[in-house]
Coordinates of N, CA and C in Angstrom, one line a residue:
X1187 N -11.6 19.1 46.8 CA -11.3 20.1 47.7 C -11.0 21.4 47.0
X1188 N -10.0 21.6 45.9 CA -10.2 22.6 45.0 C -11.4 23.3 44.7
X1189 N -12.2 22.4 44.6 CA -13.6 23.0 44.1 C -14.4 24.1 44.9
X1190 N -13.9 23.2 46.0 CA -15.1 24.0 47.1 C -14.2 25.2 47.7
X1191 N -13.0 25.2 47.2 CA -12.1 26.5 47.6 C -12.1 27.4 46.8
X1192 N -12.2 27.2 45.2 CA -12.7 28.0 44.9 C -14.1 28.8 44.8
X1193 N -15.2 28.1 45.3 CA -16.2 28.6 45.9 C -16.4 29.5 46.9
X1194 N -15.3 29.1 47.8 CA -15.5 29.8 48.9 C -15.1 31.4 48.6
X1195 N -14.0 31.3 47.9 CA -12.7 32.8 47.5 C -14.0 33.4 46.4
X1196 N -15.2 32.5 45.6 CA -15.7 33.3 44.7 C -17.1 34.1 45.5
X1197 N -17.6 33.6 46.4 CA -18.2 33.8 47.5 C -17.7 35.2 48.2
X1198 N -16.2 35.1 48.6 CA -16.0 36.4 49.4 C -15.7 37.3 48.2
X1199 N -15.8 37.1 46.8 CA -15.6 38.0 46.0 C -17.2 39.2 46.1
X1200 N -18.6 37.7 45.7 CA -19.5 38.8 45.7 C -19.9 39.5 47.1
X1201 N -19.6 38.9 48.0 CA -19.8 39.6 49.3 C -18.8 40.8 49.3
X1202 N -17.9 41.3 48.6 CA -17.1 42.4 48.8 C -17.3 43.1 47.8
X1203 N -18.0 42.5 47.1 CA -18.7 43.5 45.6 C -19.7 44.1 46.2
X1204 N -20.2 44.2 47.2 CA -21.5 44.9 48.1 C -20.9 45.4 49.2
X1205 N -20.1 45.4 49.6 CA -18.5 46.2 50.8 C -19.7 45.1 51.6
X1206 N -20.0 44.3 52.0 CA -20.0 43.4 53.4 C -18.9 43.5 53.9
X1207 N -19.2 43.4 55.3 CA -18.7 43.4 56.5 C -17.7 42.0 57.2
X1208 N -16.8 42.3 58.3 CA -16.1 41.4 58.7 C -16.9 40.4 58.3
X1209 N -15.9 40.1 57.4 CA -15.8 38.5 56.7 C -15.5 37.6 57.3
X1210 N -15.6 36.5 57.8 CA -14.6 35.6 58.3 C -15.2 33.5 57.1
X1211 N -14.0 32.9 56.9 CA -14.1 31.8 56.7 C -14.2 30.7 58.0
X1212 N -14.7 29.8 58.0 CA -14.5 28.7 59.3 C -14.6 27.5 58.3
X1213 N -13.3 27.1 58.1 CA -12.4 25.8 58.1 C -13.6 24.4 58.6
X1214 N -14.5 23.9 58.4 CA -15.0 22.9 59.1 C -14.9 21.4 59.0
X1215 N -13.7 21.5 57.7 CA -13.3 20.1 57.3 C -13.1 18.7 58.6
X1216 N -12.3 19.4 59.6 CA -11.9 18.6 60.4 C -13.2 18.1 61.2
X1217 N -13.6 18.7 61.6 CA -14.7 18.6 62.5 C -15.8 17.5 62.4
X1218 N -16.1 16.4 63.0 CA -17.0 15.4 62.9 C -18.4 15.8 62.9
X1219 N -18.9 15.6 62.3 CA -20.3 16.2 62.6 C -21.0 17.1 61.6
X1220 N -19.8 18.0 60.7 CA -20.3 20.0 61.0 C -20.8 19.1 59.6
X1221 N -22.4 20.0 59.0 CA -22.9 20.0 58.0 C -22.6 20.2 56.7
X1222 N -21.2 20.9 56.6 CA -20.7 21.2 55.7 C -19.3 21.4 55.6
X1223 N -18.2 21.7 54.6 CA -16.7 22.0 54.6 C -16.9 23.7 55.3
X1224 N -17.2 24.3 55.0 CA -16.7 25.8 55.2 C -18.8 26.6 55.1
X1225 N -18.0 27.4 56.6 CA -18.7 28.5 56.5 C -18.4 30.1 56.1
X1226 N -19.1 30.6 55.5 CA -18.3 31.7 54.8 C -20.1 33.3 55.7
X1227 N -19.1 33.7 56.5 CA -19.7 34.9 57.5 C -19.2 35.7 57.2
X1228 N -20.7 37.1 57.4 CA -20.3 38.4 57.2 C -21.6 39.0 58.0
X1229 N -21.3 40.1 57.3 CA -22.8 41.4 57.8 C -22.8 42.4 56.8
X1230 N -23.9 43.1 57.0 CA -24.4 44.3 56.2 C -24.9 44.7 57.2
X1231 N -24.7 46.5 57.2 CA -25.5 47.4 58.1 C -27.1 47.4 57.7
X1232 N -27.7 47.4 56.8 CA -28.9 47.4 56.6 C -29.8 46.1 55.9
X1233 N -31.0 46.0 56.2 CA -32.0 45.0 55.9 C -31.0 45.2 54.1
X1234 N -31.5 46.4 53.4 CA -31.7 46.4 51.9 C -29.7 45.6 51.8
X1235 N -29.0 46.3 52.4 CA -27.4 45.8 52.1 C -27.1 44.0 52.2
X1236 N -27.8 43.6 53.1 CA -28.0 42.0 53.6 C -28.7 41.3 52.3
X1237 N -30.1 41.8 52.1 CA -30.3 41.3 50.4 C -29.2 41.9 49.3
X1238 N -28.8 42.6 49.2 CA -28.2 42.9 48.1 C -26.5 42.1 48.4
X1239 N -25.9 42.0 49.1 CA -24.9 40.8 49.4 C -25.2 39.6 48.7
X1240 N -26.5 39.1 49.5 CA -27.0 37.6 49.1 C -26.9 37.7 47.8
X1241 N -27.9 38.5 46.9 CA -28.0 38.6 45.2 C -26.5 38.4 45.0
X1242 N -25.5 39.5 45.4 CA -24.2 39.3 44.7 C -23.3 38.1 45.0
X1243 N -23.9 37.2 45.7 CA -22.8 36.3 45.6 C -24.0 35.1 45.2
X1244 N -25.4 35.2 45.0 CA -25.8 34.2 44.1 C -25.4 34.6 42.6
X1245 N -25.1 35.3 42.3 CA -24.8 36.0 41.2 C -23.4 35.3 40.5
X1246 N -22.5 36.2 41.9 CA -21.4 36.3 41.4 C -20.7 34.5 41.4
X1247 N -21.4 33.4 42.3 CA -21.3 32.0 42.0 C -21.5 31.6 40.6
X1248 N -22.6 32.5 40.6 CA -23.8 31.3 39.0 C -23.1 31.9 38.0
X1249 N -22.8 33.1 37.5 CA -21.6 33.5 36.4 C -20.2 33.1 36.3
X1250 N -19.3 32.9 37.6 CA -18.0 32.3 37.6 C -18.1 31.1 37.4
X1251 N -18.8 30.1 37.8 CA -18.7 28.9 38.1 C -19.6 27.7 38.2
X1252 N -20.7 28.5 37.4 CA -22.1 27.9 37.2 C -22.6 27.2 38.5
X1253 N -22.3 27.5 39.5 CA -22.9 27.2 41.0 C -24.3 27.9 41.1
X1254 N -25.2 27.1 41.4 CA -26.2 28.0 42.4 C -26.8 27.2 43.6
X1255 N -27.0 27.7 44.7 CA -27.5 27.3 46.0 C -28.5 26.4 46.0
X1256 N -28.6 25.3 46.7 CA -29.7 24.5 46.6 C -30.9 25.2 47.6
X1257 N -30.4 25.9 48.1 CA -31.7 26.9 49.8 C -31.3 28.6 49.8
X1258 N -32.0 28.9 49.8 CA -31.8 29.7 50.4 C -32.7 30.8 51.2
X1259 N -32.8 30.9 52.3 CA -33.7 31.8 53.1 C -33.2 32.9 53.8
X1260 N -34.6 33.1 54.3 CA -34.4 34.9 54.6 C -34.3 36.0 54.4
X1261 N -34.9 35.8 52.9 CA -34.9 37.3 52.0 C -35.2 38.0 52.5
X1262 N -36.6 37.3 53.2 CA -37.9 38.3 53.1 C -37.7 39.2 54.3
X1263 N -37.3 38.9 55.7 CA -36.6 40.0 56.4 C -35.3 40.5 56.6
X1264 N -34.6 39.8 55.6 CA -33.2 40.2 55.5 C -32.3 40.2 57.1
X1265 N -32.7 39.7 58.2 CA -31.7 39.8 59.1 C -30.9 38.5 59.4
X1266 N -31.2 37.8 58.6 CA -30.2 36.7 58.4 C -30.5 35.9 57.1
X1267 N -29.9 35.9 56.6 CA -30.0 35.0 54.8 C -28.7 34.3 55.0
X1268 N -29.3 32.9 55.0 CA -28.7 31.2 55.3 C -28.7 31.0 53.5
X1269 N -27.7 30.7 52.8 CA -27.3 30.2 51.2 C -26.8 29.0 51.2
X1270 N -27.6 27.5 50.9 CA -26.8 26.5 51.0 C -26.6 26.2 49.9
X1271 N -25.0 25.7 49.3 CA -23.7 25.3 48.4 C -23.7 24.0 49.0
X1272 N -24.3 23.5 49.6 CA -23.9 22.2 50.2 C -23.1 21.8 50.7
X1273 N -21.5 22.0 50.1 CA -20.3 22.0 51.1 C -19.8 23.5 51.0
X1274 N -20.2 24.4 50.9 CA -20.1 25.7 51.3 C -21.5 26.6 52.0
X1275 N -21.2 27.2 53.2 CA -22.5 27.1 53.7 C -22.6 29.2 53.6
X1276 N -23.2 30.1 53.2 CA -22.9 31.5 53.6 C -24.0 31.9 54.6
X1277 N -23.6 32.6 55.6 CA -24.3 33.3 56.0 C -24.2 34.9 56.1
X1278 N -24.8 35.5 55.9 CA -25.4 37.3 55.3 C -26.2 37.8 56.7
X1279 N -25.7 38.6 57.5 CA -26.7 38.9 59.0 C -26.5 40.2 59.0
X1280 N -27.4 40.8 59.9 CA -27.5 42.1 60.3 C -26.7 42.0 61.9
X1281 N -26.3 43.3 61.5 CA -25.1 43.1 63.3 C -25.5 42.4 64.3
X1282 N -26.6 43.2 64.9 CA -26.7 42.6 66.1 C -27.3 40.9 66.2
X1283 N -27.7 40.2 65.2 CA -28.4 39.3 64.7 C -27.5 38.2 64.4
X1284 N -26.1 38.4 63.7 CA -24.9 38.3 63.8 C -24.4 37.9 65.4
X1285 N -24.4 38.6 66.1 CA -24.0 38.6 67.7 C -24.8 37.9 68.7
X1286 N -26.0 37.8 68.2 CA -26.6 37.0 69.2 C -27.0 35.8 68.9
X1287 N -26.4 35.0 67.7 CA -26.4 33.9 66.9 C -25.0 33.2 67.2
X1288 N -24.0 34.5 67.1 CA -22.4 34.2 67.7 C -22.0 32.6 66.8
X1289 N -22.3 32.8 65.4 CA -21.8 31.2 64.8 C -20.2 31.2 65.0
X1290 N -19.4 32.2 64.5 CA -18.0 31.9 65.3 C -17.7 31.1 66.6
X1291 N -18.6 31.6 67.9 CA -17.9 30.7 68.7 C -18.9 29.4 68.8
X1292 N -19.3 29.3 68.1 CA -20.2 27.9 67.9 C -19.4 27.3 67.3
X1293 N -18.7 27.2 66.3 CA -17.7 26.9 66.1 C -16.5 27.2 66.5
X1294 N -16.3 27.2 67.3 CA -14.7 28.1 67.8 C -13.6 27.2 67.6
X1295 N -13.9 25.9 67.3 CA -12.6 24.9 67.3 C -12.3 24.5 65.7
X1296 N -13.0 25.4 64.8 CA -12.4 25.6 63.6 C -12.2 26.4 63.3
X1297 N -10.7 26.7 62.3 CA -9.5 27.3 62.2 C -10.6 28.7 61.2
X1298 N -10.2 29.7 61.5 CA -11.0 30.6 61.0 C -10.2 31.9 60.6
X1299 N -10.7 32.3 59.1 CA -9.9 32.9 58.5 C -10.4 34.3 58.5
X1300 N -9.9 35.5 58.9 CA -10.9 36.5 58.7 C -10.2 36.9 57.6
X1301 N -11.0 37.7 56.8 CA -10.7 38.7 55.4 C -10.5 40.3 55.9
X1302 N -9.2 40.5 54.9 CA -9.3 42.1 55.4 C -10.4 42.8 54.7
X1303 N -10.4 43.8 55.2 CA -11.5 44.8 54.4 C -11.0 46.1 53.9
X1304 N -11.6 45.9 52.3 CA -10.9 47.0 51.5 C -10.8 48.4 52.1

C-alpha cells in the first residue's frame, strides 16, 4: 500500500511540474470491482499542455521511482491521455472532455481527494 502511495503523491508531483489543473485523487481501494487502487485526475487547457503533463509524470515516475506505465494512450490527440501504473490509474483531459466523461461522479462513492493548486 505504501508503494502505490507513493506513486500516487509522485504522480501529482509531475502533474504540478506542468501547473495541471484541479487535481483530484479517488481512493478506489474499497470498492469491488474498480480496476485499480487510485485514480489520479486533472486537466490542461491546451492539446500541447495535456502532452506535456503526461511526459512529466512519465518522467517524473521513471526518475523517482523507476516506475513506468504499462499503456498508455492518447498522445496523438491529446484530449484525454489514459497512463496505466496498474494499481495507479492517471488520467490527463482537456476541460470540456474532462466534463463530459465526468469520471468523478462515476466514481462518486470513492473518497476523493482534491489537491490545492499552487
Amino acid at each position: 500500500m505504501e508503494q502505490k502511495l507513493e506513486l500516487v503523491d509522485t504522480v501529482v508531483k509531475g502533474i504540478q511540474e506542468k501547473k495541471g489543473q484541479r487535481i483530484v485523487v479517488a481512493d478506489l481501494t474499497a470498492i469491488d470491482g474498480a480496476i485499480c487502487s487510485y485514480f489520479v485526475i486533472c486537466q490542461g487547457s491546451s492539446p500541447t499542455q495535456v502532452e506535456a503533463i503526461a511526459e512529466s509524470v512519465g518522467e517524473t515516475a521513471r526518475l523517482t521511482l523507476g516506475e513506468k506505465p504499462t499503456k498508455v494512450v492518447g498522445m496523438g490527440n491529446a484530449q484525454w491521455v489514459a497512463m496505466d501504473y496498474v494499481d495507479v490509474m492517471v488520467h490527463v483531459f482537456m476541460p470540456e472532455t474532462r466534463d463530459y466523461y465526468d469520471l468523478e461522479h462515476l466514481w462518486e462513492d470513492a473518497p476523493m481527494q482534491w489537491i490545492a493548486e499552487d
